[in-house]
Coordinates of C-alpha atoms in Angstrom, one line a residue:
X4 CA -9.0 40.3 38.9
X5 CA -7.8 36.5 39.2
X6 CA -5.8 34.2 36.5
X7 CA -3.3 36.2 35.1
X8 CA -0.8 34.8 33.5
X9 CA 1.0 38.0 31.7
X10 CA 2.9 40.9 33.0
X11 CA 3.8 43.3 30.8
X12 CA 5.0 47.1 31.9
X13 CA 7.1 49.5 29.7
X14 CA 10.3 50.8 31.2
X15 CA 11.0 54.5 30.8
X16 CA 8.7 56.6 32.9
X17 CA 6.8 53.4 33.9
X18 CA 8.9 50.5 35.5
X19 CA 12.0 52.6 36.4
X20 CA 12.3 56.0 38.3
X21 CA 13.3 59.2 37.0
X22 CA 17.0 57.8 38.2
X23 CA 16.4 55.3 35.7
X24 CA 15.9 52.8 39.0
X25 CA 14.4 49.5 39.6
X26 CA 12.4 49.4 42.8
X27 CA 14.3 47.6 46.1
X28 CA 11.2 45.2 46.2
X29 CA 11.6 43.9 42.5
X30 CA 13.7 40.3 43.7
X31 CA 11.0 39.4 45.9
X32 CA 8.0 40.4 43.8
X33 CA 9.6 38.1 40.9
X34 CA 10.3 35.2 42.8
X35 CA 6.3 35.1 43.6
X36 CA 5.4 36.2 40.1
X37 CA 8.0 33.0 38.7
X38 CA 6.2 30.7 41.8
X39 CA 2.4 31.5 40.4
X40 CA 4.0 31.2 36.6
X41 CA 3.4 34.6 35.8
X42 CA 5.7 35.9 33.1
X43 CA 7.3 39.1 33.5
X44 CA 7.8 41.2 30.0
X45 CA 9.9 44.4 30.2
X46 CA 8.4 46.3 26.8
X47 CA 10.2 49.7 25.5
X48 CA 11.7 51.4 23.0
X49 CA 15.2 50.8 24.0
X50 CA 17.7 48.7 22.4
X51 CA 17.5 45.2 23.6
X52 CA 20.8 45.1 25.5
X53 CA 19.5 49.0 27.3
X54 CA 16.7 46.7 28.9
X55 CA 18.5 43.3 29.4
X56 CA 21.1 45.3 32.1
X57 CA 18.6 45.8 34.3
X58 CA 17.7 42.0 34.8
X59 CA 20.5 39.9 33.6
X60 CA 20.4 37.3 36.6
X61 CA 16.7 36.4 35.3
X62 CA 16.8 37.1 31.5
X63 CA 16.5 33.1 31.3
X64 CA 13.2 33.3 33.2
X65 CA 11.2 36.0 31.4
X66 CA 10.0 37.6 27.8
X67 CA 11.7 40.8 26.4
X68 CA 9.6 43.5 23.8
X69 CA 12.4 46.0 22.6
X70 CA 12.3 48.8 19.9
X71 CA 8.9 49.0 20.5
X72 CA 7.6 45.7 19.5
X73 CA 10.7 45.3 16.5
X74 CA 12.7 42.7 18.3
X75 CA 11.1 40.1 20.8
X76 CA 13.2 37.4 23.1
X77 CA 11.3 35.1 24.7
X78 CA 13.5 33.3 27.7
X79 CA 16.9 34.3 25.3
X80 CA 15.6 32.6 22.1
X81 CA 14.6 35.1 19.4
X82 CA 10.6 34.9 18.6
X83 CA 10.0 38.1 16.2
X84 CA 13.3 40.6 14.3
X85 CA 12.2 42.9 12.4
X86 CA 14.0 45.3 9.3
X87 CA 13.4 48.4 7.9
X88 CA 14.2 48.8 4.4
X89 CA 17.8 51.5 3.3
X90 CA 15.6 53.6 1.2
X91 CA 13.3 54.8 4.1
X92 CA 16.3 55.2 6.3
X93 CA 18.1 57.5 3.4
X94 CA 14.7 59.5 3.1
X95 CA 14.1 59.8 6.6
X96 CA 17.7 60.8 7.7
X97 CA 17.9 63.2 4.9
X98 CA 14.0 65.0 6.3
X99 CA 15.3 64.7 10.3
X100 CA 18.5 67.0 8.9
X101 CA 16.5 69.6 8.2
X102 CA 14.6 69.9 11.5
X103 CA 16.8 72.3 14.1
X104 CA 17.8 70.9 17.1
X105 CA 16.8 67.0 16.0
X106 CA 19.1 64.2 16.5
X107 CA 18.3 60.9 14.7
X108 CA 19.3 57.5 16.0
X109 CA 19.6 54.2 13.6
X110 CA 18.8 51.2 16.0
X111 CA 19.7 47.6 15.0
X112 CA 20.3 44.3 16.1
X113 CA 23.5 44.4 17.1
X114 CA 24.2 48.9 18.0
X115 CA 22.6 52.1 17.5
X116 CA 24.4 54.5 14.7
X117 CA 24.4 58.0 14.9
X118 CA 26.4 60.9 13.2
X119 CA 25.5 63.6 15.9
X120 CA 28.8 65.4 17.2
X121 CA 26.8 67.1 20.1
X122 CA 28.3 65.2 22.8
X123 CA 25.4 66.7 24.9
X124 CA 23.0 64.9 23.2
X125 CA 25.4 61.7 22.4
X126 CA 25.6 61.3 26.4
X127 CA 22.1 61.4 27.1
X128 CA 21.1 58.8 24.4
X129 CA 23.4 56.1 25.4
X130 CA 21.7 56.0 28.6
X131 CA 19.4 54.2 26.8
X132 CA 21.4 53.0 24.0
X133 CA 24.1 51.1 25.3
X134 CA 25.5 49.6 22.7
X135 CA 26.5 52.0 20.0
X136 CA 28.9 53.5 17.0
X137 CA 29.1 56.8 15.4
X138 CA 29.3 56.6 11.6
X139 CA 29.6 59.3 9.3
X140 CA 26.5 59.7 7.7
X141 CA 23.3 57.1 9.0
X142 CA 22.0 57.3 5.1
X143 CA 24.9 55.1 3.9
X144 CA 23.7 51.7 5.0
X145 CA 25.5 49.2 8.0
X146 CA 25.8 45.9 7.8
X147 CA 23.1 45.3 10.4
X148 CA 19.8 44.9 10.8
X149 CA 17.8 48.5 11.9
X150 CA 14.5 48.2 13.6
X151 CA 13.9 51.7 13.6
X152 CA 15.3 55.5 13.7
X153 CA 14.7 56.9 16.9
X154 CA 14.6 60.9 16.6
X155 CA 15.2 63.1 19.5
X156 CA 13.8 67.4 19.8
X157 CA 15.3 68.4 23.0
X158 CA 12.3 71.0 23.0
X159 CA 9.7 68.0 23.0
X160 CA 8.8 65.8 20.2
X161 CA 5.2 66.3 20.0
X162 CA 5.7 69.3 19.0
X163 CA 9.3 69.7 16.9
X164 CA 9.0 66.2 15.4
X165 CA 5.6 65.0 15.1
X166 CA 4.5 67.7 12.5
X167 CA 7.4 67.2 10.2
X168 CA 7.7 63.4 10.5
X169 CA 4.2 62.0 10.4
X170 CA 4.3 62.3 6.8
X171 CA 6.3 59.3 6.4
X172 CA 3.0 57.1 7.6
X173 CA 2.2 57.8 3.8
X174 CA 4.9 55.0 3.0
X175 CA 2.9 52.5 5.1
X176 CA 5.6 53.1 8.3
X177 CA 4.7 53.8 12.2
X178 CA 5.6 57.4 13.5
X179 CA 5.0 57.6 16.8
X180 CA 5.8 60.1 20.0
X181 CA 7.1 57.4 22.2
X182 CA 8.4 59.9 25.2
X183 CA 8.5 63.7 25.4
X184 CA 11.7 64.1 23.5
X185 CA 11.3 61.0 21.7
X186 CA 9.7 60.1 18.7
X187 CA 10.0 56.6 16.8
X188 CA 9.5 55.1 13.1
X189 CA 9.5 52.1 11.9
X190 CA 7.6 49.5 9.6
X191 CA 3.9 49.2 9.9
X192 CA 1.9 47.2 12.2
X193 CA 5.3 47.4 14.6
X194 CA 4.6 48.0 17.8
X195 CA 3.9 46.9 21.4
X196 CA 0.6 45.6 21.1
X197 CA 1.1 43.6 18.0
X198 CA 4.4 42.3 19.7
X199 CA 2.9 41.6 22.8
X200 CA -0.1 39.9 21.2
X201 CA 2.9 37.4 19.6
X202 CA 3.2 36.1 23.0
X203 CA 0.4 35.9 24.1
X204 CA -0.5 33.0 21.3
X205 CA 2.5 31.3 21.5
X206 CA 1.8 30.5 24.9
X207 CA -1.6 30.6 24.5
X208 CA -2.4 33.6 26.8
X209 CA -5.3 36.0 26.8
X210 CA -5.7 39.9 26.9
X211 CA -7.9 38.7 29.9
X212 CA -5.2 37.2 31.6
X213 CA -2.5 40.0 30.9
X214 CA -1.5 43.0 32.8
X215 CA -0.1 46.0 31.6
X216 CA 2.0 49.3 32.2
X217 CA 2.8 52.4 30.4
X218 CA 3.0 56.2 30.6
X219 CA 3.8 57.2 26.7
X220 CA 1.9 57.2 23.1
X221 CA 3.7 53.9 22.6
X222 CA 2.0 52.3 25.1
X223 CA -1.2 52.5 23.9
X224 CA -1.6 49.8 21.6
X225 CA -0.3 47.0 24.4
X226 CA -2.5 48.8 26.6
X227 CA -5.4 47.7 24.5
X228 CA -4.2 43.6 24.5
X229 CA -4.9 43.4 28.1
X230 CA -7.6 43.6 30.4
X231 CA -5.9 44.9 33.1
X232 CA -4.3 47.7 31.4
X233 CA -2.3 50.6 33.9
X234 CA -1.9 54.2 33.5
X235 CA 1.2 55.9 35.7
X236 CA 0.1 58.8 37.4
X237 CA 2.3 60.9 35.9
X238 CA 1.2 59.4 31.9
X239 CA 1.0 61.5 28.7
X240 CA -3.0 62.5 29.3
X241 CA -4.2 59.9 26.0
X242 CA -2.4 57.2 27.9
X243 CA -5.1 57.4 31.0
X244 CA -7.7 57.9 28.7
X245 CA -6.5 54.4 27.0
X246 CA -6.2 52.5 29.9
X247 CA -8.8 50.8 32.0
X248 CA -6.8 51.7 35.6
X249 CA -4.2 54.3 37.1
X250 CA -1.5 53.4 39.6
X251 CA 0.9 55.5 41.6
X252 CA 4.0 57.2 39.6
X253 CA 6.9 55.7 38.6
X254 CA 9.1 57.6 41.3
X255 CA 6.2 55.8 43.9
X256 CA 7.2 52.5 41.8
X257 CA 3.5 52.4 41.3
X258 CA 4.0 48.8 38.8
X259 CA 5.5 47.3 41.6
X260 CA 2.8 48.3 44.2
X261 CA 0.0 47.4 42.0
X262 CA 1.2 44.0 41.2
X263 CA 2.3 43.1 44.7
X264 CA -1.0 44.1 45.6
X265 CA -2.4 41.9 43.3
X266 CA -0.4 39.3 44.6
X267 CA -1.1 40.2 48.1
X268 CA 2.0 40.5 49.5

């Protein structure tokens, strides 16, 4: 393993602990990523602004792939913004209303919109969504731009959501589990791997020089742009069988081991 250029690790189960946590030894392990000219990419499903918090002294300095590949910044300018069209968010909200126990976010450019008055539910997603509204009803369209409905089962999405969803791939749109209470649609051909594979031409990078993270379903397809491509110990089982290595858990900071000891220090 030598040359790479490329670092790219989701953030949920992956890059953070389970107390939503960046590891102690991130600062230094930067400063010798940014010395070699290795670009850091944090890559999720989150909103932009719920994965810019955790490195705003640096955001200048690396790439960001949120809403699982819908919205890409590369070093603050925008590469890639994505839009799903009202009528599948009508349709969608309208079949997500009829599932007990789901809750369905709208996430855009600029907040995520729900209508959800379970403040149990309201508090856990804006862990992740930081910047949001509550609207009345998510079919009747904002004036912003949504990159996809995030839908939530507190009972486990692969399951409660999965089965009642994935019809809407008929329509040419991506439904995926992206974490065990999450699942995600949006248009086709969005998603980590295609976003990820943005930056690697526009600088000219190759899955051979790129290093990757993840735990979840959405993982998988950046998982396959790189060579170096990193299960968590504690990933969904498809996700090991996707990637080429396994690392500790997240709650070891297992991304941060593996690249230091890339980077031998």
């Amino acid at each position: 393993m030598k040359d790479i250029k490329l670092i790219v690790t989701d953030m949920d189960g992956t890059f953070l602990n389970s107390h939503y946590e960046v590891s102690p030894d991130f600062s230094a392990v930067f400063q010798e990523l940014k010395k070699r000219n290795i670009l850091f990419v944090p890559a999720s499903g989150r909103q932009m602004s719920g994965i810019t918090q955790y490195f705003e002294d640096i955001k200048n300095d690396i790439g960001f792939i949120a809403e699982n590949g819908g919205y890409v910044i590369y070093k603050n300018k925008e590469l890639f913004a994505d839009k799903l069209e009202h009528k599948f968010i009508v349709d969608i909200t309208a079949a997500i209303r009829e599932i007990p126990g789901a809750r369905a976010v709208l996430s855009a450019k600029k907040k995520a919109y729900y209508e959800s008055d379970d403040q149990q539910f309201v508090d856990y997603f804006t862990r992740y969504y930081t910047e949001n509204q509550k609207v009345n009803d998510l079919g009747e369209e904002v004036d912003d731009d949504v990159f996809k409905i995030a839908v939530y089962h507190p009972e486990g999405s692969e399951k409660n959501l999965y089965p009642f969803l994935e019809k809407f791939r008929e329509n040419n749109l991506e439904v995926v589990v992206s974490g065990k209470y999450w699942l995600d649609i949006m248009n086709k051909d969005i998603n980590k791997g295609n976003a990820l594979q943005k930056l690697q031409n526009l600088l000219n990078i190759s899955p051979s020089q790129t290093m990757s993270f993840g735990d979840y379903m959405n993982d998988i397809t950046m998982l396959e742009k790189s060579k170096y491509s990193y299960a968590m110990e504690n990933a969904h089982p498809s996700v090991k069988v996707a990637a080429s290595f396994s690392t500790l858990s997240n709650d070891d900071f297992g991304v941060l081991k593996t690249i230091s000891e890339y980077l031998s220090i």
